[in-house]
PDB file of C-alpha atoms and ligand atoms in Angstrom:
ATOM      1  CA  MET H   8    -137.921  87.539  27.393  1.00 66.00           C
ATOM      2  CA  LYS H   9    -136.140  84.325  26.569  1.00 78.00           C
ATOM      3  CA  GLY H  10    -134.477  82.216  29.280  1.00 90.00           C
ATOM      4  CA  LEU H  11    -132.150  79.231  29.136  1.00 95.00           C
ATOM      5  CA  ARG H  12    -132.716  75.952  30.951  1.00 97.00           C
ATOM      6  CA  VAL H  13    -129.743  73.588  31.180  1.00 98.00           C
ATOM      7  CA  ILE H  14    -130.584  70.019  30.124  1.00 98.00           C
ATOM      8  CA  HIS H  15    -127.042  68.566  29.981  1.00 98.00           C
ATOM      9  CA  THR H  16    -124.236  70.150  31.982  1.00 98.00           C
ATOM     10  CA  ALA H  17    -120.676  70.516  30.721  1.00 98.00           C
ATOM     11  CA  GLU H  18    -119.575  67.895  33.272  1.00 98.00           C
ATOM     12  CA  GLU H  19    -122.236  65.408  32.157  1.00 98.00           C
ATOM     13  CA  ILE H  20    -121.219  65.964  28.521  1.00 98.00           C
ATOM     14  CA  ARG H  21    -117.544  65.425  29.364  1.00 98.00           C
ATOM     15  CA  GLU H  22    -118.318  62.108  31.091  1.00 98.00           C
ATOM     16  CA  ARG H  23    -120.566  60.934  28.270  1.00 98.00           C
ATOM     17  CA  ILE H  24    -117.938  61.759  25.642  1.00 98.00           C
ATOM     18  CA  ALA H  25    -115.307  59.809  27.594  1.00 98.00           C
ATOM     19  CA  ALA H  26    -117.632  56.769  27.533  1.00 98.00           C
ATOM     20  CA  LEU H  27    -118.412  57.242  23.828  1.00 98.00           C
ATOM     21  CA  ALA H  28    -114.702  57.503  23.060  1.00 98.00           C
ATOM     22  CA  ASP H  29    -114.058  54.214  24.910  1.00 98.00           C
ATOM     23  CA  GLU H  30    -116.725  52.580  22.736  1.00 98.00           C
ATOM     24  CA  ILE H  31    -115.486  54.092  19.466  1.00 98.00           C
ATOM     25  CA  ARG H  32    -111.695  53.846  19.952  1.00 98.00           C
ATOM     26  CA  PRO H  33    -111.294  50.058  19.465  1.00 98.00           C
ATOM     27  CA  LEU H  34    -113.011  50.273  16.061  1.00 98.00           C
ATOM     28  CA  TYR H  35    -110.449  52.742  14.737  1.00 98.00           C
ATOM     29  CA  ALA H  36    -107.144  51.861  16.356  1.00 91.00           C
ATOM     30  CA  GLU H  37    -104.478  51.801  13.594  1.00 94.00           C
ATOM     31  CA  LYS H  38    -107.050  52.967  11.001  1.00 98.00           C
ATOM     32  CA  ASN H  39    -106.272  56.679  11.043  1.00 98.00           C
ATOM     33  CA  PRO H  40    -109.995  57.526  10.832  1.00 98.00           C
ATOM     34  CA  LEU H  41    -111.291  60.742   9.330  1.00 98.00           C
ATOM     35  CA  LEU H  42    -113.539  62.625  11.720  1.00 98.00           C
ATOM     36  CA  LEU H  43    -115.893  64.446   9.405  1.00 98.00           C
ATOM     37  CA  GLY H  44    -117.598  67.284  11.225  1.00 98.00           C
ATOM     38  CA  VAL H  45    -120.816  68.791   9.908  1.00 96.00           C
ATOM     39  CA  LEU H  46    -120.454  72.561  10.297  1.00 96.00           C
ATOM     40  CA  LYS H  47    -121.172  74.583  12.142  1.00 95.00           C
ATOM     41  CA  GLY H  48    -122.949  72.898  15.051  1.00 96.00           C
ATOM     42  CA  SER H  49    -120.518  70.013  15.567  1.00 98.00           C
ATOM     43  CA  PHE H  50    -117.319  72.034  16.051  1.00 98.00           C
ATOM     44  CA  VAL H  51    -117.261  71.876  19.861  1.00 98.00           C
ATOM     45  CA  PHE H  52    -118.262  68.210  20.042  1.00 98.00           C
ATOM     46  CA  LEU H  53    -115.690  67.245  17.420  1.00 98.00           C
ATOM     47  CA  ALA H  54    -112.926  69.064  19.298  1.00 98.00           C
ATOM     48  CA  ASP H  55    -113.756  67.256  22.547  1.00 98.00           C
ATOM     49  CA  LEU H  56    -114.355  63.857  20.918  1.00 98.00           C
ATOM     50  CA  ALA H  57    -111.065  63.989  18.978  1.00 98.00           C
ATOM     51  CA  ARG H  58    -109.130  64.610  22.208  1.00 98.00           C
ATOM     52  CA  ALA H  59    -111.058  61.955  24.158  1.00 98.00           C
ATOM     53  CA  LEU H  60    -110.374  59.371  21.413  1.00 98.00           C
ATOM     54  CA  ALA H  61    -106.666  60.072  21.778  1.00 97.00           C
ATOM     55  CA  ILE H  62    -105.638  57.965  18.758  1.00 98.00           C
ATOM     56  CA  PRO H  63    -104.069  59.122  15.495  1.00 98.00           C
ATOM     57  CA  LEU H  64    -106.858  60.569  13.352  1.00 98.00           C
ATOM     58  CA  GLU H  65    -107.555  63.281  10.800  1.00 97.00           C
ATOM     59  CA  VAL H  66    -110.215  65.982  10.804  1.00 97.00           C
ATOM     60  CA  ASP H  67    -112.182  67.502   7.957  1.00 97.00           C
ATOM     61  CA  PHE H  68    -115.483  69.328   7.644  1.00 97.00           C
ATOM     62  CA  VAL H  69    -118.477  69.647   5.381  1.00 97.00           C
ATOM     63  CA  GLN H  70    -120.973  72.438   5.686  1.00 95.00           C
ATOM     64  CA  LEU H  71    -124.591  71.672   5.054  1.00 89.00           C
ATOM     65  CA  GLY H  72    -127.544  73.853   5.786  1.00 72.00           C
ATOM     66  CA  SER H  73    -131.198  73.059   6.238  1.00 66.00           C
ATOM     67  CA  TYR H  74    -132.043  75.790   8.720  1.00 55.00           C
ATOM     68  CA  GLY H  75    -132.421  79.497   8.194  1.00 55.00           C
ATOM     69  CA  ASP H  76    -132.697  81.601  11.316  1.00 53.00           C
ATOM     70  CA  ASP H  77    -135.770  79.607  12.246  1.00 55.00           C
ATOM     71  CA  THR H  78    -136.152  76.658  14.602  1.00 55.00           C
ATOM     72  CA  GLU H  79    -138.004  74.533  12.029  1.00 57.00           C
ATOM     73  CA  SER H  80    -136.193  72.568   9.325  1.00 59.00           C
ATOM     74  CA  SER H  81    -136.971  73.792   5.819  1.00 61.00           C
ATOM     75  CA  GLY H  82    -136.596  70.202   4.616  1.00 65.00           C
ATOM     76  CA  PHE H  83    -134.118  71.491   2.047  1.00 75.00           C
ATOM     77  CA  VAL H  84    -130.415  70.686   2.339  1.00 83.00           C
ATOM     78  CA  ARG H  85    -127.667  72.832   0.781  1.00 81.00           C
ATOM     79  CA  PHE H  86    -124.053  71.704   0.261  1.00 84.00           C
ATOM     80  CA  ASP H  87    -121.969  74.753   1.166  1.00 88.00           C
ATOM     81  CA  HIS H  88    -118.495  73.283   1.710  1.00 91.00           C
ATOM     82  CA  ASP H  89    -117.014  69.908   0.737  1.00 91.00           C
ATOM     83  CA  VAL H  90    -114.070  67.914   2.142  1.00 90.00           C
ATOM     84  CA  GLU H  91    -110.547  68.871   1.104  1.00 87.00           C
ATOM     85  CA  ARG H  92    -109.252  65.389   0.342  1.00 89.00           C
ATOM     86  CA  PRO H  93    -110.675  62.237  -1.306  1.00 92.00           C
ATOM     87  CA  LEU H  94    -112.550  59.824   0.962  1.00 96.00           C
ATOM     88  CA  GLN H  95    -111.539  56.759  -1.045  1.00 97.00           C
ATOM     89  CA  GLY H  96    -110.354  53.979   1.261  1.00 97.00           C
ATOM     90  CA  ARG H  97    -110.845  56.111   4.379  1.00 98.00           C
ATOM     91  CA  HIS H  98    -112.648  55.104   7.554  1.00 98.00           C
ATOM     92  CA  VAL H  99    -115.036  58.019   7.940  1.00 98.00           C
ATOM     93  CA  LEU H 100    -116.762  58.934  11.198  1.00 98.00           C
ATOM     94  CA  ILE H 101    -119.392  61.606  10.588  1.00 98.00           C
ATOM     95  CA  VAL H 102    -119.665  63.881  13.633  1.00 98.00           C
ATOM     96  CA  GLU H 103    -123.029  65.593  14.102  1.00 98.00           C
ATOM     97  CA  ASP H 104    -124.375  67.850  16.818  1.00 98.00           C
ATOM     98  CA  ILE H 105    -127.948  66.606  16.617  1.00 97.00           C
ATOM     99  CA  VAL H 106    -130.044  64.378  14.368  1.00 96.00           C
ATOM    100  CA  ASP H 107    -133.571  65.708  14.077  1.00 94.00           C
ATOM    101  CA  THR H 108    -135.707  64.870  10.989  1.00 93.00           C
ATOM    102  CA  GLY H 109    -132.777  63.018   9.380  1.00 94.00           C
ATOM    103  CA  HIS H 110    -132.854  65.220   6.235  1.00 91.00           C
ATOM    104  CA  THR H 111    -129.256  66.366   6.635  1.00 92.00           C
ATOM    105  CA  LEU H 112    -127.803  62.946   7.364  1.00 94.00           C
ATOM    106  CA  ARG H 113    -129.755  61.256   4.576  1.00 93.00           C
ATOM    107  CA  PHE H 114    -128.428  63.838   2.121  1.00 92.00           C
ATOM    108  CA  LEU H 115    -124.848  63.500   3.400  1.00 94.00           C
ATOM    109  CA  MET H 116    -124.874  59.681   3.377  1.00 94.00           C
ATOM    110  CA  GLY H 117    -126.265  59.797  -0.176  1.00 92.00           C
ATOM    111  CA  THR H 118    -123.495  62.142  -1.273  1.00 91.00           C
ATOM    112  CA  LEU H 119    -120.753  60.070   0.386  1.00 93.00           C
ATOM    113  CA  SER H 120    -122.013  56.750  -0.963  1.00 92.00           C
ATOM    114  CA  SER H 121    -120.329  57.334  -4.335  1.00 93.00           C
ATOM    115  CA  ARG H 122    -116.922  58.151  -2.846  1.00 95.00           C
ATOM    116  CA  ASP H 123    -115.603  54.669  -2.027  1.00 95.00           C
ATOM    117  CA  ALA H 124    -114.909  55.184   1.664  1.00 97.00           C
ATOM    118  CA  ALA H 125    -113.769  51.989   3.447  1.00 97.00           C
ATOM    119  CA  SER H 126    -116.413  52.564   6.131  1.00 97.00           C
ATOM    120  CA  VAL H 127    -118.849  55.286   7.144  1.00 97.00           C
ATOM    121  CA  ARG H 128    -120.291  55.571  10.658  1.00 98.00           C
ATOM    122  CA  VAL H 129    -122.138  58.340  12.427  1.00 98.00           C
ATOM    123  CA  VAL H 130    -121.750  59.743  15.930  1.00 98.00           C
ATOM    124  CA  SER H 131    -124.153  62.426  17.125  1.00 98.00           C
ATOM    125  CA  LEU H 132    -124.009  64.184  20.467  1.00 98.00           C
ATOM    126  CA  LEU H 133    -127.793  64.410  20.544  1.00 98.00           C
ATOM    127  CA  ASP H 134    -130.655  62.497  18.965  1.00 98.00           C
ATOM    128  CA  LYS H 135    -134.261  63.657  18.708  1.00 97.00           C
ATOM    129  CA  PRO H 136    -135.885  60.416  17.486  1.00 95.00           C
ATOM    130  CA  SER H 137    -139.441  61.700  17.974  1.00 94.00           C
ATOM    131  CA  ARG H 138    -138.908  64.084  15.027  1.00 93.00           C
ATOM    132  CA  ARG H 139    -137.485  61.563  12.562  1.00 93.00           C
ATOM    133  CA  LEU H 140    -138.885  61.634   9.007  1.00 93.00           C
ATOM    134  CA  PHE H 141    -136.129  59.493   7.453  1.00 91.00           C
ATOM    135  CA  PRO H 142    -134.843  56.299   9.089  1.00 90.00           C
ATOM    136  CA  VAL H 143    -131.136  57.189   9.172  1.00 92.00           C
ATOM    137  CA  GLY H 144    -128.686  55.002  11.072  1.00 92.00           C
ATOM    138  CA  VAL H 145    -126.852  56.752  13.904  1.00 97.00           C
ATOM    139  CA  ASP H 146    -124.179  54.402  15.251  1.00 98.00           C
ATOM    140  CA  PHE H 147    -123.329  56.296  18.435  1.00 98.00           C
ATOM    141  CA  VAL H 148    -125.513  58.739  20.355  1.00 98.00           C
ATOM    142  CA  GLY H 149    -124.500  60.870  23.336  1.00 98.00           C
ATOM    143  CA  PHE H 150    -127.941  61.731  24.671  1.00 98.00           C
ATOM    144  CA  THR H 151    -131.497  61.261  23.454  1.00 98.00           C
ATOM    145  CA  VAL H 152    -133.438  64.517  23.851  1.00 97.00           C
ATOM    146  CA  PRO H 153    -137.164  65.341  23.700  1.00 95.00           C
ATOM    147  CA  ASP H 154    -138.743  67.477  20.970  1.00 95.00           C
ATOM    148  CA  LEU H 155    -137.352  70.808  22.177  1.00 94.00           C
ATOM    149  CA  PHE H 156    -135.055  73.268  20.427  1.00 95.00           C
ATOM    150  CA  VAL H 157    -131.634  73.060  22.063  1.00 97.00           C
ATOM    151  CA  VAL H 158    -128.676  75.456  21.990  1.00 98.00           C
ATOM    152  CA  GLY H 159    -125.165  75.643  23.401  1.00 98.00           C
ATOM    153  CA  TYR H 160    -122.106  73.400  23.129  1.00 98.00           C
ATOM    154  CA  GLY H 161    -121.747  74.465  19.476  1.00 98.00           C
ATOM    155  CA  MET H 162    -125.451  74.681  18.655  1.00 98.00           C
ATOM    156  CA  ASP H 163    -127.122  77.963  17.811  1.00 96.00           C
ATOM    157  CA  HIS H 164    -130.344  79.832  17.519  1.00 94.00           C
ATOM    158  CA  ALA H 165    -129.896  82.482  14.807  1.00 93.00           C
ATOM    159  CA  GLN H 166    -126.089  82.090  15.305  1.00 95.00           C
ATOM    160  CA  ALA H 167    -126.243  82.907  19.046  1.00 96.00           C
ATOM    161  CA  TYR H 168    -125.456  80.661  22.037  1.00 97.00           C
ATOM    162  CA  ARG H 169    -122.807  78.439  20.397  1.00 98.00           C
ATOM    163  CA  HIS H 170    -120.265  79.295  23.109  1.00 98.00           C
ATOM    164  CA  LEU H 171    -122.348  78.036  26.033  1.00 98.00           C
ATOM    165  CA  PRO H 172    -120.641  75.093  27.801  1.00 98.00           C
ATOM    166  CA  ASP H 173    -123.942  73.339  28.591  1.00 98.00           C
ATOM    167  CA  VAL H 174    -126.731  72.064  26.318  1.00 98.00           C
ATOM    168  CA  CYS H 175    -129.746  74.272  27.038  1.00 98.00           C
ATOM    169  CA  VAL H 176    -133.330  74.772  25.939  1.00 97.00           C
ATOM    170  CA  VAL H 177    -134.470  78.280  25.011  1.00 91.00           C
ATOM    171  CA  GLU H 178    -137.677  79.107  26.873  1.00 88.00           C
ATOM    172  CA  GLU H 179    -140.005  82.053  27.172  1.00 79.00           C
ATOM    173  CA  ALA H 180    -139.107  83.357  30.633  1.00 67.00           C
TER     174      ALA H 180
HETATM  175  P1  LIG U 226    -132.240  67.366  10.422  1.00 69.02           P
HETATM  176  O1  LIG U 226    -131.767  67.528   9.016  1.00 69.02           O
HETATM  177  O2  LIG U 226    -131.935  66.010  11.026  1.00 69.02           O
HETATM  178  O3  LIG U 226    -133.679  67.753  10.599  1.00 69.02           O
HETATM  179  O4  LIG U 226    -131.511  68.450  11.273  1.00 69.02           O
HETATM  180  C1  LIG U 226    -130.177  68.379  11.378  1.00 69.02           C
HETATM  181  C2  LIG U 226    -129.538  69.694  11.735  1.00 69.02           C
HETATM  182  O5  LIG U 226    -130.459  70.699  12.138  1.00 69.02           O
HETATM  183  C3  LIG U 226    -128.654  69.439  12.932  1.00 69.02           C
HETATM  184  O6  LIG U 226    -127.416  68.944  12.532  1.00 69.02           O
HETATM  185  C4  LIG U 226    -128.615  70.800  13.556  1.00 69.02           C
HETATM  186  O7  LIG U 226    -127.578  71.537  12.957  1.00 69.02           O
HETATM  187  C5  LIG U 226    -129.980  71.389  13.250  1.00 69.02           C
HETATM  188  N1  LIG U 226    -130.885  71.150  14.397  1.00 69.02           N
HETATM  189  C6  LIG U 226    -131.834  70.198  14.550  1.00 69.02           C
HETATM  190  N2  LIG U 226    -132.453  70.288  15.747  1.00 69.02           N
HETATM  191  C7  LIG U 226    -131.848  71.314  16.386  1.00 69.02           C
HETATM  192  C8  LIG U 226    -132.005  71.903  17.685  1.00 69.02           C
HETATM  193  O8  LIG U 226    -132.829  71.521  18.538  1.00 69.02           O
HETATM  194  N3  LIG U 226    -131.191  72.950  17.969  1.00 69.02           N
HETATM  195  C9  LIG U 226    -130.262  73.437  17.091  1.00 69.02           C
HETATM  196  N4  LIG U 226    -129.527  74.465  17.476  1.00 69.02           N
HETATM  197  N5  LIG U 226    -130.075  72.905  15.870  1.00 69.02           N
HETATM  198  C10 LIG U 226    -130.857  71.857  15.524  1.00 69.02           C
HETATM  199 MG1  LIG U 227    -125.618  69.659  12.452  1.00 69.02          MG
END
């Protein structure tokens, strides 16, 4: 039997996002930034962050995959869906659910580097620095988490649990 243990409550997440938004907002006032969500895991975070920022902005998504239905990264990144509009001259804020080995972000930054964006920064709700294999720069982090597989608040295990309002760890009960 699997059980869920809450590690960050919905209320804690809401407060942390408000603080992150206060930090991020001054950098993008009048810049009409592009919030670039990495599907699927970031969809809940992006929705809350966009509203907390409360400045004019645009939203787009890329879909990348490095996980199958397993909890271990395959180390292989697939590009499944690209942005709809050119990034040239845009202030891009990549929105991630969690940075783990850094494979995904390294691949995405590499892909974006040829597209002439005016700036590229990264915000991730969660960071698991103990697992890092590639030294990727994450400009804003919500919470640092230990080496545990987390679900909820957009994040899945085999596509389940994305709807949970809290960030949880799946445990053998
Ligand atoms: P990385 O490429 O940095 O190893 O992993 C990045 C992606 O793997 C994240 O954006 C996320 O989608 C997924 N991932 C990494 N760790 C976890 C985790 O603990 N739980 C879930 N649900 N996904 C994770
Ligand atoms: Mg992700």
